[in-house]
Short mmCIF file of C-alpha atoms and ligand atoms in Angstrom, two decimals:
data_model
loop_
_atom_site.label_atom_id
_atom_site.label_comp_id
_atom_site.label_asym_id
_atom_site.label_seq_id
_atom_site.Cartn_x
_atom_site.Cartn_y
_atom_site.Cartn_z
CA UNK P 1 0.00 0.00 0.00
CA UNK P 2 2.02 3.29 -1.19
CA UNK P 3 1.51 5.80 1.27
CA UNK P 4 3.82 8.65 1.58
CA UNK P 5 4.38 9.76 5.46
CA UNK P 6 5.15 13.62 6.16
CA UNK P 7 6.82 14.47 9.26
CA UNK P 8 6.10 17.57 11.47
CA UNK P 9 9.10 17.55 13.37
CA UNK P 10 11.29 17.32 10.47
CA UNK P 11 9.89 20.45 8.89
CA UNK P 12 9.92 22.06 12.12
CA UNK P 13 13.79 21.20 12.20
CA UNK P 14 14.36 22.31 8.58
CA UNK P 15 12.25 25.68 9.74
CA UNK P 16 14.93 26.25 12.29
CA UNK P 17 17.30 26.01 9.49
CA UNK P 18 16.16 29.01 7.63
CA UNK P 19 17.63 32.51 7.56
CA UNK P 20 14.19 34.59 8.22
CA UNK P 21 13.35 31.99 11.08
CA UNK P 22 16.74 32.47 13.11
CA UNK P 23 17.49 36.17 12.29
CA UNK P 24 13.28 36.26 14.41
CA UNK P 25 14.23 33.57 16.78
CA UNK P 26 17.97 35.88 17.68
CA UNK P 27 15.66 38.56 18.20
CA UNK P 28 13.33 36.92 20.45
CA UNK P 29 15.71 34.61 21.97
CA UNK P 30 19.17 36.13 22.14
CA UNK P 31 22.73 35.25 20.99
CA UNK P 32 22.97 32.26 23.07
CA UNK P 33 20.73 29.82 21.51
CA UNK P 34 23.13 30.05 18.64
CA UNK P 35 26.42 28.24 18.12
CA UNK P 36 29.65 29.72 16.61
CA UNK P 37 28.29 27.95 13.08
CA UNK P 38 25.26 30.50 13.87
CA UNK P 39 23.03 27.30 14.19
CA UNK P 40 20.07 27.51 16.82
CA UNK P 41 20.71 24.84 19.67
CA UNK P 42 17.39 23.24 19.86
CA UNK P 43 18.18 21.02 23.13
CA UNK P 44 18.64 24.39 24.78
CA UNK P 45 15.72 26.09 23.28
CA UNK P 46 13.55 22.54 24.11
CA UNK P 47 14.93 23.18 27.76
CA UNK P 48 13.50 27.14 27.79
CA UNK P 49 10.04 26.84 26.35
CA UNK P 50 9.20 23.06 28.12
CA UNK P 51 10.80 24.59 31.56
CA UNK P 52 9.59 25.58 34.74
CA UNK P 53 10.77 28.61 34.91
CA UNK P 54 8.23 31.35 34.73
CA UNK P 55 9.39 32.78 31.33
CA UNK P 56 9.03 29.37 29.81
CA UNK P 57 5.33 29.53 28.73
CA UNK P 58 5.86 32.91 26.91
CA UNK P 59 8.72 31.44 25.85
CA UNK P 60 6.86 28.79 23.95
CA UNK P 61 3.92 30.82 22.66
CA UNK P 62 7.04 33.51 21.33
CA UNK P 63 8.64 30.15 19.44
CA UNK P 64 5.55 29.09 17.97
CA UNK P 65 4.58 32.05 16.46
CA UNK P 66 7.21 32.68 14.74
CA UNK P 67 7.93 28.92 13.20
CA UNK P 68 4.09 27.59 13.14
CA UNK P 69 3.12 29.30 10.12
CA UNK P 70 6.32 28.37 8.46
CA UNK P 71 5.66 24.57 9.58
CA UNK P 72 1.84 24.77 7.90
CA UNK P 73 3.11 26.12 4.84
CA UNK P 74 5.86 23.62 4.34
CA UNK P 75 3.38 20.65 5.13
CA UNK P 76 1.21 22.03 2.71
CA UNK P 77 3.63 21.98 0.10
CA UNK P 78 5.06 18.21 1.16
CA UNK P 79 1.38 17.01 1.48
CA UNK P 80 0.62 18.97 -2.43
CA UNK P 81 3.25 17.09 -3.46
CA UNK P 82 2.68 13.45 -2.35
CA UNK P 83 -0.91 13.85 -3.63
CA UNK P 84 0.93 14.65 -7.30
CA UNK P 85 2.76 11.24 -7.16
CA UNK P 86 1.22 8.92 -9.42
CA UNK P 87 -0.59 5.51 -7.57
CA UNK P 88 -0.35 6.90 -3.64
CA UNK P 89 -3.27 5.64 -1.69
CA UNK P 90 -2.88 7.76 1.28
CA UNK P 91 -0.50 10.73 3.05
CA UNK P 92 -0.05 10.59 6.12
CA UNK P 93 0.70 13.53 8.21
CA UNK P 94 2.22 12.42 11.06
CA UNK P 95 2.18 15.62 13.72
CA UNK P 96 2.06 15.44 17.98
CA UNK P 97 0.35 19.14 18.14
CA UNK P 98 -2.06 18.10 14.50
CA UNK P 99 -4.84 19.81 17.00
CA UNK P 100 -3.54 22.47 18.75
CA UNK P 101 -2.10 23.99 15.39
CA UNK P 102 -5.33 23.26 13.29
CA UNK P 103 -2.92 21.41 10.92
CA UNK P 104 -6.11 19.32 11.34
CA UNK P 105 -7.75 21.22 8.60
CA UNK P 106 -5.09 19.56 5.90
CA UNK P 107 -6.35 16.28 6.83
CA UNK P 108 -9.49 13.86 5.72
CA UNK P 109 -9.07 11.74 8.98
CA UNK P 110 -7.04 11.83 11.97
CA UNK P 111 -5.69 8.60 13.86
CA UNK P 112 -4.72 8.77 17.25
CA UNK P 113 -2.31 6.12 17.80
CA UNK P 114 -3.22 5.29 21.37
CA UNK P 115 0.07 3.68 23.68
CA UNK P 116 0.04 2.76 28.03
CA UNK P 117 1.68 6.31 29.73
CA UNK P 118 4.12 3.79 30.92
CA UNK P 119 5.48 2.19 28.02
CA UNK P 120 5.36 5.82 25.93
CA UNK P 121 7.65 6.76 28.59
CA UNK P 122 9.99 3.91 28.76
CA UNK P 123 10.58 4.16 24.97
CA UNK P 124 11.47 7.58 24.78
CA UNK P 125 14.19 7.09 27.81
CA UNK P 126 15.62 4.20 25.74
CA UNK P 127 15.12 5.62 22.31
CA UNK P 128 15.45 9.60 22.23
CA UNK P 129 17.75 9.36 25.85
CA UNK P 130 14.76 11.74 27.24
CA UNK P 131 14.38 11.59 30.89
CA UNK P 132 11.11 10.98 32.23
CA UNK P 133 11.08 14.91 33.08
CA UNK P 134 11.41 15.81 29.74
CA UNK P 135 8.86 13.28 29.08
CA UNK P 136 6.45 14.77 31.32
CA UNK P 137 6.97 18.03 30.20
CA UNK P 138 6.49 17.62 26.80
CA UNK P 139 2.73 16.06 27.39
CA UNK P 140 2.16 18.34 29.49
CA UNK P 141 2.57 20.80 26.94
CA UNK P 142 -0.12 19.31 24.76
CA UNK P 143 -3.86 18.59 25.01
CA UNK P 144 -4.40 15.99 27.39
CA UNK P 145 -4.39 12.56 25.76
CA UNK P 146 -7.94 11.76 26.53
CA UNK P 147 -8.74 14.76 24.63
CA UNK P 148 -7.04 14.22 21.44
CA UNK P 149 -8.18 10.93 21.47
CA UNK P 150 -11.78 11.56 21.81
CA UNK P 151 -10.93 14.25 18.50
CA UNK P 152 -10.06 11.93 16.37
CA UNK P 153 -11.96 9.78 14.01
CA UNK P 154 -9.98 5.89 14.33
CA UNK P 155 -7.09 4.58 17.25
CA UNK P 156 -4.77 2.44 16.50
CA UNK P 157 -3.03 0.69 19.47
CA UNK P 158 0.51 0.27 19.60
CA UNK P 159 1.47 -0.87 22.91
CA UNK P 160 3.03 -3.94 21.15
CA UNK P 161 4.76 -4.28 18.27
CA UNK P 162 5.26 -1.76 15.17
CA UNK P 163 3.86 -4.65 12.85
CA UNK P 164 0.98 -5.16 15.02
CA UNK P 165 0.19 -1.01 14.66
CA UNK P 166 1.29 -0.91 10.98
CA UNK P 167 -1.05 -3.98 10.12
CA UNK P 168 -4.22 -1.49 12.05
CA UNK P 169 -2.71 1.43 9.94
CA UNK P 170 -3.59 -0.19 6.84
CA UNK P 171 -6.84 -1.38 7.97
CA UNK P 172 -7.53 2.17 8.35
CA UNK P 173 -5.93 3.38 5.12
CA UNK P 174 -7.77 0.70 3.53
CA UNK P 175 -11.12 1.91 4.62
CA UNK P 176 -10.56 5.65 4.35
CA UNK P 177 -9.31 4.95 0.18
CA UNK P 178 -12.65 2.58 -0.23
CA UNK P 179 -15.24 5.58 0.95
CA UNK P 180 -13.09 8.13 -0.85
CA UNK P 181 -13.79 6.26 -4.09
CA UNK P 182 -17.25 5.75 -3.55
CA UNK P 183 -17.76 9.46 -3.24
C1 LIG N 1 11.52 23.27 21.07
C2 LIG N 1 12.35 22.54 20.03
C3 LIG N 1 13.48 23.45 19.52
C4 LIG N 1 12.99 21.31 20.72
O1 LIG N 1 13.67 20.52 19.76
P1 LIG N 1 13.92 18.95 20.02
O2 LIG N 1 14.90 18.49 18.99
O3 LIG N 1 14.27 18.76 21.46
O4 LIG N 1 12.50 18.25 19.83
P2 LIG N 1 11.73 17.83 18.46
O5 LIG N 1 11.53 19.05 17.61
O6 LIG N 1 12.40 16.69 17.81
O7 LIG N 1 10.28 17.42 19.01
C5 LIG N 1 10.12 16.18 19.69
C6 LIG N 1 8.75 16.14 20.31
O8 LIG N 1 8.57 17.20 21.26
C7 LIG N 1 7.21 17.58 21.28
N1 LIG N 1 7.07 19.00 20.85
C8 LIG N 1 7.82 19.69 19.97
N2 LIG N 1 7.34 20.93 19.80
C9 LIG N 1 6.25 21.02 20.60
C10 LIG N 1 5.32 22.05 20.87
N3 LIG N 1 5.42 23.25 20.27
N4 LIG N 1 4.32 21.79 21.76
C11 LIG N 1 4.22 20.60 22.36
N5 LIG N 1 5.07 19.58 22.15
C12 LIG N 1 6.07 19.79 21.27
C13 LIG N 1 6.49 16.66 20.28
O9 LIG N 1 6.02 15.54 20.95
C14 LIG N 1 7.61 16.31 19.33
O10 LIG N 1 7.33 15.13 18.62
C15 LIG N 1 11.48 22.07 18.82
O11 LIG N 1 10.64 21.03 19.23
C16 LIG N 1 10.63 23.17 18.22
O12 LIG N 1 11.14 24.02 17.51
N6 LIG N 1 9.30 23.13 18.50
C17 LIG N 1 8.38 24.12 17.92
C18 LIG N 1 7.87 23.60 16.59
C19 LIG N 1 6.87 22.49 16.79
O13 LIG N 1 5.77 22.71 17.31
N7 LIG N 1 7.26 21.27 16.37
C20 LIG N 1 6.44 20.08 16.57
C21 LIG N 1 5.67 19.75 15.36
S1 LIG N 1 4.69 18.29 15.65
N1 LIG N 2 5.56 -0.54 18.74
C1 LIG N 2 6.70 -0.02 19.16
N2 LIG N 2 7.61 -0.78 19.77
C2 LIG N 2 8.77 -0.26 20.24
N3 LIG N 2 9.12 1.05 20.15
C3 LIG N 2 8.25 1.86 19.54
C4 LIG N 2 7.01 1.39 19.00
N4 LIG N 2 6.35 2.43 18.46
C5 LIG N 2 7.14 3.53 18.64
N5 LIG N 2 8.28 3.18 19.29
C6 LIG N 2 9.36 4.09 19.69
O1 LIG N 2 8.81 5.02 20.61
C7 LIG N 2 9.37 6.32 20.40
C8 LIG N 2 8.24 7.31 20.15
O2 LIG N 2 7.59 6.92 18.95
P1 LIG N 2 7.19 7.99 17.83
O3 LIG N 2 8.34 8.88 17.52
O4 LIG N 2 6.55 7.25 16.72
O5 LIG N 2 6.08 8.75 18.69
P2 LIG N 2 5.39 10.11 18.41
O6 LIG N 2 4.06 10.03 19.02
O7 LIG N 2 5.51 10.49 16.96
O8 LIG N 2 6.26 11.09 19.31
P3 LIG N 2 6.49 12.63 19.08
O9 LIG N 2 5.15 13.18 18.80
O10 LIG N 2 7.08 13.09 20.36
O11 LIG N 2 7.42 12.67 17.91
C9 LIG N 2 10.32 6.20 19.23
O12 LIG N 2 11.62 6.09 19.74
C10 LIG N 2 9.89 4.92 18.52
O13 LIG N 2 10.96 4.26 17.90
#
């Protein structure tokens, strides 16, 4: 089944990349989330606008403003062009704040792939070398769980293996293609 998947976080890496977005963020942010290569460091930035520190929710909002509407227009493009490939059933845009941004609106469906708090957790200490701070933080950061999940339209559970999720994922894909044709 040819789907193509677009990442959020990648294009909201590649955003930090650009000229426009870190001559705003130097302005907002200062010198010293820059290295000598003038690249922005994002595991500092991450540790400013997920913080506790009182400046850290202003922080946040002042970050997403300036790189959201970047990210929207990039994921239109990437989406734009997957649809142009010839014989793709489905794009797939895979995004942890789809709802808060109202990146929502590029979408047909949305999926909420549903995993135990524990074993989310546990794989991001092994796999990303978070701690279970930054962890916490991050969620905390988002709509509560619950709430996405009641938002969205199918939930695929992954709290075994990636075949056992990717075999539900087609299911879904399957069914989404078959009432797009008949309409
Ligand atoms: C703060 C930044 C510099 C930290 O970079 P870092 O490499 O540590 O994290 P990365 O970008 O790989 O994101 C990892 C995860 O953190 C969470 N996260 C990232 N940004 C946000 C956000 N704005 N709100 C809530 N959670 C977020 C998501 O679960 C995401 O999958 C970076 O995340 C960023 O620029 N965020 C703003 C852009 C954004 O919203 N990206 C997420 C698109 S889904
Ligand atoms: N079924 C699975 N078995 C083992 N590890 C998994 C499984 N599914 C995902 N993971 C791992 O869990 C971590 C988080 O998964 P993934 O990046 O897909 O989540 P995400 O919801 O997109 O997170 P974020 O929104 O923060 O990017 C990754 O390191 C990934 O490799």
């Amino acid at each position: 089944m040819p789907v193509v998947v677009v990442d959020a976080d990648k294009a909201g890496h590649q955003v930090l990349t650009e000229q426009t977005t870190k001559q705003a963020l130097r302005a907002c942010f200062g010198d010293e989330f820059f290295d000598e290569q003038g690249n922005i460091n994002r595991p500092m930035l991450g540790r400013l606008v997920f913080g506790t520190d009182p400046e850290s929710k202003t922080a946040k909002t002042d970050l997403e403003s300036i790189v959201h509407p970047r990210i929207g227009e990039i994921l239109r493009e990437q989406i734009a062009a997957a649809q142009a490939k010839p014989g793709i059933t489905a794009v797939i845009l895979d995004a942890a704040v789809l709802l808060e941004t109202g990146w929502k609106d590029f979408c047909d469906t949305v999926v909420f792939i549903d995993v135990p708090e524990e074993t989310r957790r546990n794989r991001v200490i092994l796999n990303r070398n978070w701690t279970a701070e930054e962890f916490a933080s991050r969620e905390a950061n988002q709509l509560p769980l619950e709430t996405k999940k009641q938002l969205s339209d199918h939930v695929i559970d992954n709290s075994t293996t990636v075949e056992f999720a990717a075999q539900q994922l087609r299911q879904v894909v399957a069914k989404i293609a078959e009432s797009s044709a008949k309409s």
